[in-house]
């Protein structure tokens, strides 16, 4: 450990993001490893972002991003004071962990397999975790979160659809979890909800312990702009704002606020691209199955698949040699799986053509 570090830094295991090539879009490289959108952002977003290149950049942005919060609130039929914005939903999640889950003696409850960043935040903020194992079919067992407990949890969190399985829980099941845990916050990370799962946003009106987190990175094709948000009751949002304003008052710059606003307003473009991706996912699922893969039922813009005959690490390396990146997590229970982002129909065809060649050789 370096003597200049604060003591806790030596014990941190940072999140490892999927590989990003230098310089952005590389000809011939098919990036199916970080669940980015294969389509461009809405043309209205590009226009709004260009319009930001003025001398107004010398001025600080609106620290509360009011126009953007109002647009998101209108989209979801809630109040602007129920919307909390951050520099990507990863930052929003960091503030959620800091503001809601740091309760010594009370563990955070989450699935053993879910978005791996949650563990990283627990280590960063000193939060104890209790893991509830997914069932053998990788579904969440609702009873794990509704049974009575000796100690009130600090909170509950999972992604819905879950990551990296892509499998979704029904709204009624999440409502049972909310009802059984009125004394603790229940955070549902809806990073992928726009690709076919049902959102729990309508439950906000009935459940003061619900926090919904969403992002513009996936379904609105803006991973590079860094905008995410949480939706919750005003009391919870006030706690999040306290933490945010003790960290960085201006998480969203002028460009991000303008681009995100245009993305939220262009509903027609959003609907058209997500529908194309959902259709491509269903085609990809069938094609992978005919190549012998077992594919979990996905409600996301990726599929999670394993091949009984070939180790995932070997397949991932073979794809990489053909300039196709996919994600392979070397973690217990899921080391045989590949997580593959759904691209355009052409992308999916190229992937399956290469896989078919690789599987043909033994
Ligand atoms: C991609 C992802 C995020 C983070 O998204 P950003 O808004 O780009 O930070 C959060 N949660 C899950 C489950 C994700 O897959």
GROMACS .gro file of C-alpha atoms and ligand atoms in nm:
model
  377
    1UNK     CA    1   0.000   0.000   0.000
    2UNK     CA    2   0.123   0.348  -0.088
    3UNK     CA    3   0.190   0.555   0.228
    4UNK     CA    4   0.002   0.850   0.080
    5UNK     CA    5  -0.327   0.660   0.048
    6UNK     CA    6  -0.608   0.674   0.301
    7UNK     CA    7  -0.616   0.331   0.471
    8UNK     CA    8  -0.942   0.206   0.315
    9UNK     CA    9  -0.810   0.249  -0.043
   10UNK     CA   10  -0.587  -0.058  -0.014
   11UNK     CA   11  -0.897  -0.277   0.041
   12UNK     CA   12  -1.096  -0.152  -0.260
   13UNK     CA   13  -1.171  -0.379  -0.557
   14UNK     CA   14  -1.286  -0.135  -0.826
   15UNK     CA   15  -1.551  -0.229  -1.082
   16UNK     CA   16  -1.399  -0.346  -1.412
   17UNK     CA   17  -1.583  -0.196  -1.710
   18UNK     CA   18  -1.594  -0.378  -2.044
   19UNK     CA   19  -1.311  -0.302  -2.281
   20UNK     CA   20  -1.338   0.032  -2.470
   21UNK     CA   21  -1.114   0.076  -2.775
   22UNK     CA   22  -0.911   0.397  -2.785
   23UNK     CA   23  -1.062   0.670  -2.998
   24UNK     CA   24  -1.420   0.542  -3.003
   25UNK     CA   25  -1.570   0.379  -3.313
   26UNK     CA   26  -1.319   0.151  -3.486
   27UNK     CA   27  -1.387   0.023  -3.839
   28UNK     CA   28  -1.453  -0.353  -3.847
   29UNK     CA   29  -1.473  -0.384  -3.466
   30UNK     CA   30  -1.809  -0.515  -3.348
   31UNK     CA   31  -1.857  -0.404  -2.988
   32UNK     CA   32  -2.110  -0.629  -2.820
   33UNK     CA   33  -1.953  -0.613  -2.473
   34UNK     CA   34  -2.100  -0.310  -2.290
   35UNK     CA   35  -2.467  -0.300  -2.395
   36UNK     CA   36  -2.436   0.024  -2.588
   37UNK     CA   37  -2.708   0.105  -2.839
   38UNK     CA   38  -2.613   0.016  -3.198
   39UNK     CA   39  -2.811   0.313  -3.331
   40UNK     CA   40  -2.711   0.681  -3.319
   41UNK     CA   41  -2.879   0.909  -3.068
   42UNK     CA   42  -3.183   1.100  -3.197
   43UNK     CA   43  -3.090   1.367  -3.456
   44UNK     CA   44  -3.258   1.617  -3.223
   45UNK     CA   45  -3.001   1.529  -2.957
   46UNK     CA   46  -2.710   1.596  -3.192
   47UNK     CA   47  -2.866   1.930  -3.288
   48UNK     CA   48  -2.916   2.030  -2.922
   49UNK     CA   49  -2.560   1.930  -2.834
   50UNK     CA   50  -2.416   2.133  -3.124
   51UNK     CA   51  -2.620   2.435  -3.015
   52UNK     CA   52  -2.433   2.424  -2.681
   53UNK     CA   53  -2.100   2.514  -2.838
   54UNK     CA   54  -2.128   2.885  -2.752
   55UNK     CA   55  -1.955   3.121  -2.514
   56UNK     CA   56  -2.226   3.038  -2.257
   57UNK     CA   57  -1.997   2.747  -2.164
   58UNK     CA   58  -1.805   2.993  -1.945
   59UNK     CA   59  -2.109   2.993  -1.714
   60UNK     CA   60  -2.194   2.716  -1.467
   61UNK     CA   61  -2.492   2.502  -1.570
   62UNK     CA   62  -2.824   2.495  -1.381
   63UNK     CA   63  -2.714   2.295  -1.073
   64UNK     CA   64  -3.061   2.143  -1.038
   65UNK     CA   65  -3.118   2.063  -1.410
   66UNK     CA   66  -3.476   2.185  -1.370
   67UNK     CA   67  -3.584   2.171  -1.736
   68UNK     CA   68  -3.461   1.812  -1.768
   69UNK     CA   69  -3.621   1.709  -1.438
   70UNK     CA   70  -3.952   1.858  -1.553
   71UNK     CA   71  -3.937   1.667  -1.882
   72UNK     CA   72  -3.859   1.335  -1.707
   73UNK     CA   73  -4.134   1.402  -1.451
   74UNK     CA   74  -4.389   1.474  -1.727
   75UNK     CA   75  -4.290   1.153  -1.907
   76UNK     CA   76  -4.354   0.948  -1.593
   77UNK     CA   77  -4.650   1.142  -1.453
   78UNK     CA   78  -4.476   1.244  -1.129
   79UNK     CA   79  -4.347   1.571  -0.978
   80UNK     CA   80  -4.017   1.730  -1.077
   81UNK     CA   81  -3.923   1.717  -0.706
   82UNK     CA   82  -3.934   1.336  -0.735
   83UNK     CA   83  -3.654   1.329  -0.996
   84UNK     CA   84  -3.287   1.311  -0.896
   85UNK     CA   85  -3.023   1.340  -1.171
   86UNK     CA   86  -2.662   1.229  -1.187
   87UNK     CA   87  -2.361   1.189  -1.413
   88UNK     CA   88  -2.471   0.848  -1.536
   89UNK     CA   89  -2.682   0.614  -1.324
   90UNK     CA   90  -2.360   0.474  -1.176
   91UNK     CA   91  -2.316   0.807  -0.999
   92UNK     CA   92  -2.684   0.810  -0.900
   93UNK     CA   93  -2.637   0.460  -0.754
   94UNK     CA   94  -2.327   0.573  -0.563
   95UNK     CA   95  -2.533   0.848  -0.400
   96UNK     CA   96  -2.817   0.601  -0.332
   97UNK     CA   97  -2.576   0.366  -0.149
   98UNK     CA   98  -2.422   0.656   0.043
   99UNK     CA   99  -2.751   0.824   0.137
  100UNK     CA  100  -2.974   0.520   0.200
  101UNK     CA  101  -2.774   0.205   0.280
  102UNK     CA  102  -2.506   0.313   0.531
  103UNK     CA  103  -2.676   0.174   0.842
  104UNK     CA  104  -2.425  -0.009   1.066
  105UNK     CA  105  -2.557  -0.346   1.186
  106UNK     CA  106  -2.816  -0.363   0.908
  107UNK     CA  107  -2.715  -0.552   0.591
  108UNK     CA  108  -2.813  -0.460   0.238
  109UNK     CA  109  -2.994  -0.756   0.076
  110UNK     CA  110  -2.932  -0.834  -0.292
  111UNK     CA  111  -2.906  -1.132  -0.529
  112UNK     CA  112  -2.576  -1.322  -0.551
  113UNK     CA  113  -2.584  -1.253  -0.925
  114UNK     CA  114  -2.672  -0.896  -1.021
  115UNK     CA  115  -2.497  -0.577  -1.138
  116UNK     CA  116  -2.148  -0.618  -0.995
  117UNK     CA  117  -2.102  -0.248  -0.926
  118UNK     CA  118  -2.329  -0.287  -0.621
  119UNK     CA  119  -2.057  -0.485  -0.440
  120UNK     CA  120  -1.804  -0.218  -0.524
  121UNK     CA  121  -2.017   0.055  -0.364
  122UNK     CA  122  -2.067  -0.163  -0.054
  123UNK     CA  123  -1.690  -0.193  -0.015
  124UNK     CA  124  -1.641   0.180  -0.076
  125UNK     CA  125  -1.902   0.283   0.181
  126UNK     CA  126  -1.850   0.002   0.435
  127UNK     CA  127  -2.196  -0.151   0.385
  128UNK     CA  128  -2.257  -0.513   0.497
  129UNK     CA  129  -2.426  -0.737   0.240
  130UNK     CA  130  -2.649  -1.040   0.264
  131UNK     CA  131  -2.674  -1.230  -0.064
  132UNK     CA  132  -2.990  -1.416  -0.169
  133UNK     CA  133  -2.897  -1.681  -0.426
  134UNK     CA  134  -3.086  -1.679  -0.754
  135UNK     CA  135  -3.279  -2.002  -0.824
  136UNK     CA  136  -3.120  -2.265  -1.051
  137UNK     CA  137  -3.299  -2.114  -1.353
  138UNK     CA  138  -3.143  -1.775  -1.255
  139UNK     CA  139  -3.475  -1.621  -1.152
  140UNK     CA  140  -3.513  -1.413  -0.835
  141UNK     CA  141  -3.697  -1.595  -0.556
  142UNK     CA  142  -3.946  -1.338  -0.426
  143UNK     CA  143  -3.982  -1.514  -0.088
  144UNK     CA  144  -3.612  -1.444  -0.014
  145UNK     CA  145  -3.713  -1.078   0.010
  146UNK     CA  146  -4.053  -1.108   0.178
  147UNK     CA  147  -3.983  -1.345   0.469
  148UNK     CA  148  -3.964  -1.190   0.816
  149UNK     CA  149  -3.610  -1.107   0.936
  150UNK     CA  150  -3.459  -1.065   1.281
  151UNK     CA  151  -3.273  -0.753   1.166
  152UNK     CA  152  -3.433  -0.489   0.943
  153UNK     CA  153  -3.225  -0.467   0.622
  154UNK     CA  154  -3.048  -0.142   0.539
  155UNK     CA  155  -3.220  -0.182   0.205
  156UNK     CA  156  -3.284  -0.410  -0.091
  157UNK     CA  157  -3.145  -0.364  -0.440
  158UNK     CA  158  -3.152  -0.550  -0.770
  159UNK     CA  159  -3.173  -0.470  -1.138
  160UNK     CA  160  -3.499  -0.543  -1.323
  161UNK     CA  161  -3.446  -0.684  -1.581
  162UNK     CA  162  -3.158  -0.830  -1.384
  163UNK     CA  163  -2.800  -0.802  -1.506
  164UNK     CA  164  -2.633  -0.996  -1.651
  165UNK     CA  165  -2.916  -1.251  -1.685
  166UNK     CA  166  -3.165  -1.022  -1.867
  167UNK     CA  167  -3.452  -1.189  -1.680
  168UNK     CA  168  -3.732  -0.973  -1.540
  169UNK     CA  169  -3.957  -0.993  -1.238
  170UNK     CA  170  -4.327  -0.897  -1.271
  171UNK     CA  171  -4.448  -0.571  -1.114
  172UNK     CA  172  -4.680  -0.763  -0.881
  173UNK     CA  173  -4.383  -0.954  -0.737
  174UNK     CA  174  -4.190  -0.632  -0.674
  175UNK     CA  175  -4.497  -0.485  -0.506
  176UNK     CA  176  -4.502  -0.781  -0.264
  177UNK     CA  177  -4.139  -0.703  -0.179
  178UNK     CA  178  -4.225  -0.335  -0.121
  179UNK     CA  179  -4.516  -0.425   0.108
  180UNK     CA  180  -4.306  -0.670   0.312
  181UNK     CA  181  -4.028  -0.412   0.362
  182UNK     CA  182  -4.200  -0.085   0.449
  183UNK     CA  183  -3.917  -0.006   0.694
  184UNK     CA  184  -3.639  -0.004   0.436
  185UNK     CA  185  -3.572   0.142   0.091
  186UNK     CA  186  -3.619  -0.093  -0.205
  187UNK     CA  187  -3.413   0.018  -0.506
  188UNK     CA  188  -3.502  -0.118  -0.851
  189UNK     CA  189  -3.238  -0.048  -1.116
  190UNK     CA  190  -3.430  -0.024  -1.444
  191UNK     CA  191  -3.128   0.033  -1.671
  192UNK     CA  192  -3.281  -0.208  -1.928
  193UNK     CA  193  -3.654  -0.171  -1.861
  194UNK     CA  194  -3.729  -0.002  -2.196
  195UNK     CA  195  -3.647  -0.324  -2.384
  196UNK     CA  196  -3.960  -0.509  -2.282
  197UNK     CA  197  -3.998  -0.534  -1.904
  198UNK     CA  198  -4.269  -0.363  -1.703
  199UNK     CA  199  -4.160  -0.055  -1.507
  200UNK     CA  200  -4.246  -0.012  -1.139
  201UNK     CA  201  -4.266   0.369  -1.174
  202UNK     CA  202  -4.650   0.358  -1.130
  203UNK     CA  203  -4.592   0.206  -0.783
  204UNK     CA  204  -4.422   0.528  -0.665
  205UNK     CA  205  -4.765   0.674  -0.587
  206UNK     CA  206  -4.836   0.397  -0.333
  207UNK     CA  207  -4.493   0.309  -0.188
  208UNK     CA  208  -4.277   0.566  -0.008
  209UNK     CA  209  -3.991   0.311   0.022
  210UNK     CA  210  -3.950   0.265  -0.357
  211UNK     CA  211  -3.657   0.410  -0.552
  212UNK     CA  212  -3.640   0.354  -0.929
  213UNK     CA  213  -3.311   0.415  -1.112
  214UNK     CA  214  -3.294   0.460  -1.490
  215UNK     CA  215  -3.032   0.568  -1.743
  216UNK     CA  216  -3.014   0.731  -2.086
  217UNK     CA  217  -2.708   0.518  -2.169
  218UNK     CA  218  -2.883   0.216  -2.317
  219UNK     CA  219  -3.231   0.274  -2.460
  220UNK     CA  220  -3.159   0.635  -2.555
  221UNK     CA  221  -2.816   0.565  -2.703
  222UNK     CA  222  -2.634   0.819  -2.485
  223UNK     CA  223  -2.372   0.620  -2.293
  224UNK     CA  224  -2.121   0.887  -2.389
  225UNK     CA  225  -2.322   1.176  -2.245
  226UNK     CA  226  -2.345   1.033  -1.889
  227UNK     CA  227  -2.699   1.097  -1.767
  228UNK     CA  228  -2.896   0.881  -1.525
  229UNK     CA  229  -3.169   0.945  -1.271
  230UNK     CA  230  -3.354   0.817  -0.968
  231UNK     CA  231  -3.729   0.854  -0.914
  232UNK     CA  232  -3.861   0.839  -0.558
  233UNK     CA  233  -4.074   1.017  -0.298
  234UNK     CA  234  -3.967   1.372  -0.213
  235UNK     CA  235  -3.825   1.274   0.128
  236UNK     CA  236  -3.585   1.021  -0.026
  237UNK     CA  237  -3.492   1.265  -0.304
  238UNK     CA  238  -3.410   1.527  -0.041
  239UNK     CA  239  -3.162   1.284   0.119
  240UNK     CA  240  -3.001   1.215  -0.218
  241UNK     CA  241  -2.968   1.588  -0.289
  242UNK     CA  242  -2.797   1.639   0.048
  243UNK     CA  243  -2.534   1.382  -0.044
  244UNK     CA  244  -2.494   1.512  -0.401
  245UNK     CA  245  -2.451   1.871  -0.282
  246UNK     CA  246  -2.187   1.750  -0.037
  247UNK     CA  247  -1.997   1.596  -0.330
  248UNK     CA  248  -2.052   1.788  -0.657
  249UNK     CA  249  -2.324   2.050  -0.709
  250UNK     CA  250  -2.294   2.038  -1.090
  251UNK     CA  251  -2.293   1.671  -1.197
  252UNK     CA  252  -2.458   1.748  -1.533
  253UNK     CA  253  -2.285   1.996  -1.760
  254UNK     CA  254  -2.467   2.222  -2.007
  255UNK     CA  255  -2.415   1.982  -2.297
  256UNK     CA  256  -2.550   1.683  -2.104
  257UNK     CA  257  -2.858   1.871  -1.985
  258UNK     CA  258  -2.945   1.993  -2.336
  259UNK     CA  259  -2.878   1.659  -2.506
  260UNK     CA  260  -3.070   1.459  -2.246
  261UNK     CA  261  -3.368   1.695  -2.269
  262UNK     CA  262  -3.386   1.648  -2.647
  263UNK     CA  263  -3.359   1.269  -2.604
  264UNK     CA  264  -3.645   1.256  -2.353
  265UNK     CA  265  -3.861   1.472  -2.582
  266UNK     CA  266  -3.805   1.261  -2.895
  267UNK     CA  267  -4.040   0.979  -2.798
  268UNK     CA  268  -4.098   0.864  -3.157
  269UNK     CA  269  -3.727   0.802  -3.220
  270UNK     CA  270  -3.691   0.626  -2.885
  271UNK     CA  271  -3.983   0.393  -2.959
  272UNK     CA  272  -3.860   0.314  -3.310
  273UNK     CA  273  -3.505   0.219  -3.203
  274UNK     CA  274  -3.601   0.014  -2.900
  275UNK     CA  275  -3.852  -0.182  -3.108
  276UNK     CA  276  -3.583  -0.262  -3.365
  277UNK     CA  277  -3.355  -0.384  -3.086
  278UNK     CA  278  -3.625  -0.601  -2.930
  279UNK     CA  279  -3.700  -0.761  -3.267
  280UNK     CA  280  -3.328  -0.823  -3.327
  281UNK     CA  281  -3.298  -0.978  -2.980
  282UNK     CA  282  -3.572  -1.227  -3.052
  283UNK     CA  283  -3.405  -1.320  -3.382
  284UNK     CA  284  -3.064  -1.351  -3.216
  285UNK     CA  285  -3.209  -1.573  -2.943
  286UNK     CA  286  -3.349  -1.812  -3.206
  287UNK     CA  287  -3.026  -1.814  -3.408
  288UNK     CA  288  -2.807  -1.881  -3.102
  289UNK     CA  289  -3.042  -2.162  -2.997
  290UNK     CA  290  -3.005  -2.322  -3.339
  291UNK     CA  291  -2.626  -2.308  -3.292
  292UNK     CA  292  -2.673  -2.514  -2.975
  293UNK     CA  293  -2.666  -2.231  -2.716
  294UNK     CA  294  -2.887  -2.224  -2.411
  295UNK     CA  295  -3.016  -1.863  -2.399
  296UNK     CA  296  -3.185  -1.721  -2.089
  297UNK     CA  297  -3.516  -1.543  -2.165
  298UNK     CA  298  -3.408  -1.178  -2.202
  299UNK     CA  299  -3.609  -0.859  -2.156
  300UNK     CA  300  -3.294  -0.649  -2.210
  301UNK     CA  301  -3.074  -0.534  -2.501
  302UNK     CA  302  -2.840  -0.828  -2.443
  303UNK     CA  303  -2.865  -1.204  -2.417
  304UNK     CA  304  -2.693  -1.431  -2.166
  305UNK     CA  305  -2.604  -1.761  -2.327
  306UNK     CA  306  -2.391  -2.072  -2.274
  307UNK     CA  307  -2.284  -2.347  -2.509
  308UNK     CA  308  -2.273  -2.700  -2.364
  309UNK     CA  309  -1.980  -2.798  -2.585
  310UNK     CA  310  -1.746  -2.499  -2.557
  311UNK     CA  311  -1.601  -2.304  -2.263
  312UNK     CA  312  -1.713  -1.939  -2.268
  313UNK     CA  313  -1.358  -1.813  -2.234
  314UNK     CA  314  -1.256  -2.000  -2.547
  315UNK     CA  315  -1.553  -1.866  -2.745
  316UNK     CA  316  -1.487  -1.513  -2.626
  317UNK     CA  317  -1.122  -1.535  -2.739
  318UNK     CA  318  -1.219  -1.681  -3.075
  319UNK     CA  319  -1.468  -1.397  -3.131
  320UNK     CA  320  -1.207  -1.142  -3.030
  321UNK     CA  321  -0.972  -1.279  -3.296
  322UNK     CA  322  -1.248  -1.197  -3.545
  323UNK     CA  323  -1.283  -0.845  -3.399
  324UNK     CA  324  -1.603  -0.912  -3.207
  325UNK     CA  325  -1.606  -0.819  -2.838
  326UNK     CA  326  -1.851  -0.987  -2.596
  327UNK     CA  327  -1.847  -0.997  -2.215
  328UNK     CA  328  -1.735  -1.300  -2.016
  329UNK     CA  329  -1.754  -1.278  -1.635
  330UNK     CA  330  -1.519  -1.517  -1.458
  331UNK     CA  331  -1.751  -1.547  -1.158
  332UNK     CA  332  -1.906  -1.842  -0.972
  333UNK     CA  333  -2.226  -1.986  -1.131
  334UNK     CA  334  -2.195  -1.777  -1.450
  335UNK     CA  335  -1.846  -1.852  -1.581
  336UNK     CA  336  -1.990  -2.067  -1.861
  337UNK     CA  337  -2.198  -1.777  -1.996
  338UNK     CA  338  -2.133  -1.501  -2.248
  339UNK     CA  339  -2.321  -1.174  -2.227
  340UNK     CA  340  -2.380  -1.052  -2.580
  341UNK     CA  341  -2.522  -0.707  -2.662
  342UNK     CA  342  -2.796  -0.700  -2.924
  343UNK     CA  343  -2.675  -0.502  -3.224
  344UNK     CA  344  -2.839  -0.428  -3.557
  345UNK     CA  345  -2.972  -0.724  -3.759
  346UNK     CA  346  -2.647  -0.710  -3.962
  347UNK     CA  347  -2.439  -0.720  -3.642
  348UNK     CA  348  -2.634  -1.024  -3.520
  349UNK     CA  349  -2.585  -1.203  -3.853
  350UNK     CA  350  -2.209  -1.138  -3.845
  351UNK     CA  351  -2.186  -1.268  -3.489
  352UNK     CA  352  -2.376  -1.588  -3.572
  353UNK     CA  353  -2.175  -1.645  -3.891
  354UNK     CA  354  -1.848  -1.624  -3.696
  355UNK     CA  355  -1.982  -1.839  -3.412
  356UNK     CA  356  -2.100  -2.100  -3.658
  357UNK     CA  357  -1.749  -2.115  -3.806
  358UNK     CA  358  -1.588  -2.139  -3.462
  359UNK     CA  359  -1.825  -2.414  -3.348
  360UNK     CA  360  -1.777  -2.607  -3.671
  361UNK     CA  361  -1.407  -2.649  -3.594
  362UNK     CA  362  -1.322  -2.869  -3.298
  363LIG     C1  363  -2.527   0.011  -1.766
  363LIG     C2  364  -2.585  -0.006  -1.627
  363LIG     C3  365  -2.586   0.099  -1.536
  363LIG     C4  366  -2.505   0.224  -1.554
  363LIG     O1  367  -2.540   0.305  -1.652
  363LIG     P1  368  -2.479   0.450  -1.667
  363LIG     O2  369  -2.600   0.535  -1.661
  363LIG     O3  370  -2.413   0.448  -1.800
  363LIG     O4  371  -2.384   0.479  -1.554
  363LIG     C5  372  -2.652   0.082  -1.415
  363LIG     N1  373  -2.710  -0.035  -1.384
  363LIG     C6  374  -2.707  -0.139  -1.467
  363LIG     C7  375  -2.773  -0.266  -1.426
  363LIG     C8  376  -2.643  -0.128  -1.590
  363LIG     O5  377  -2.635  -0.234  -1.671
   0.00000   0.00000   0.00000
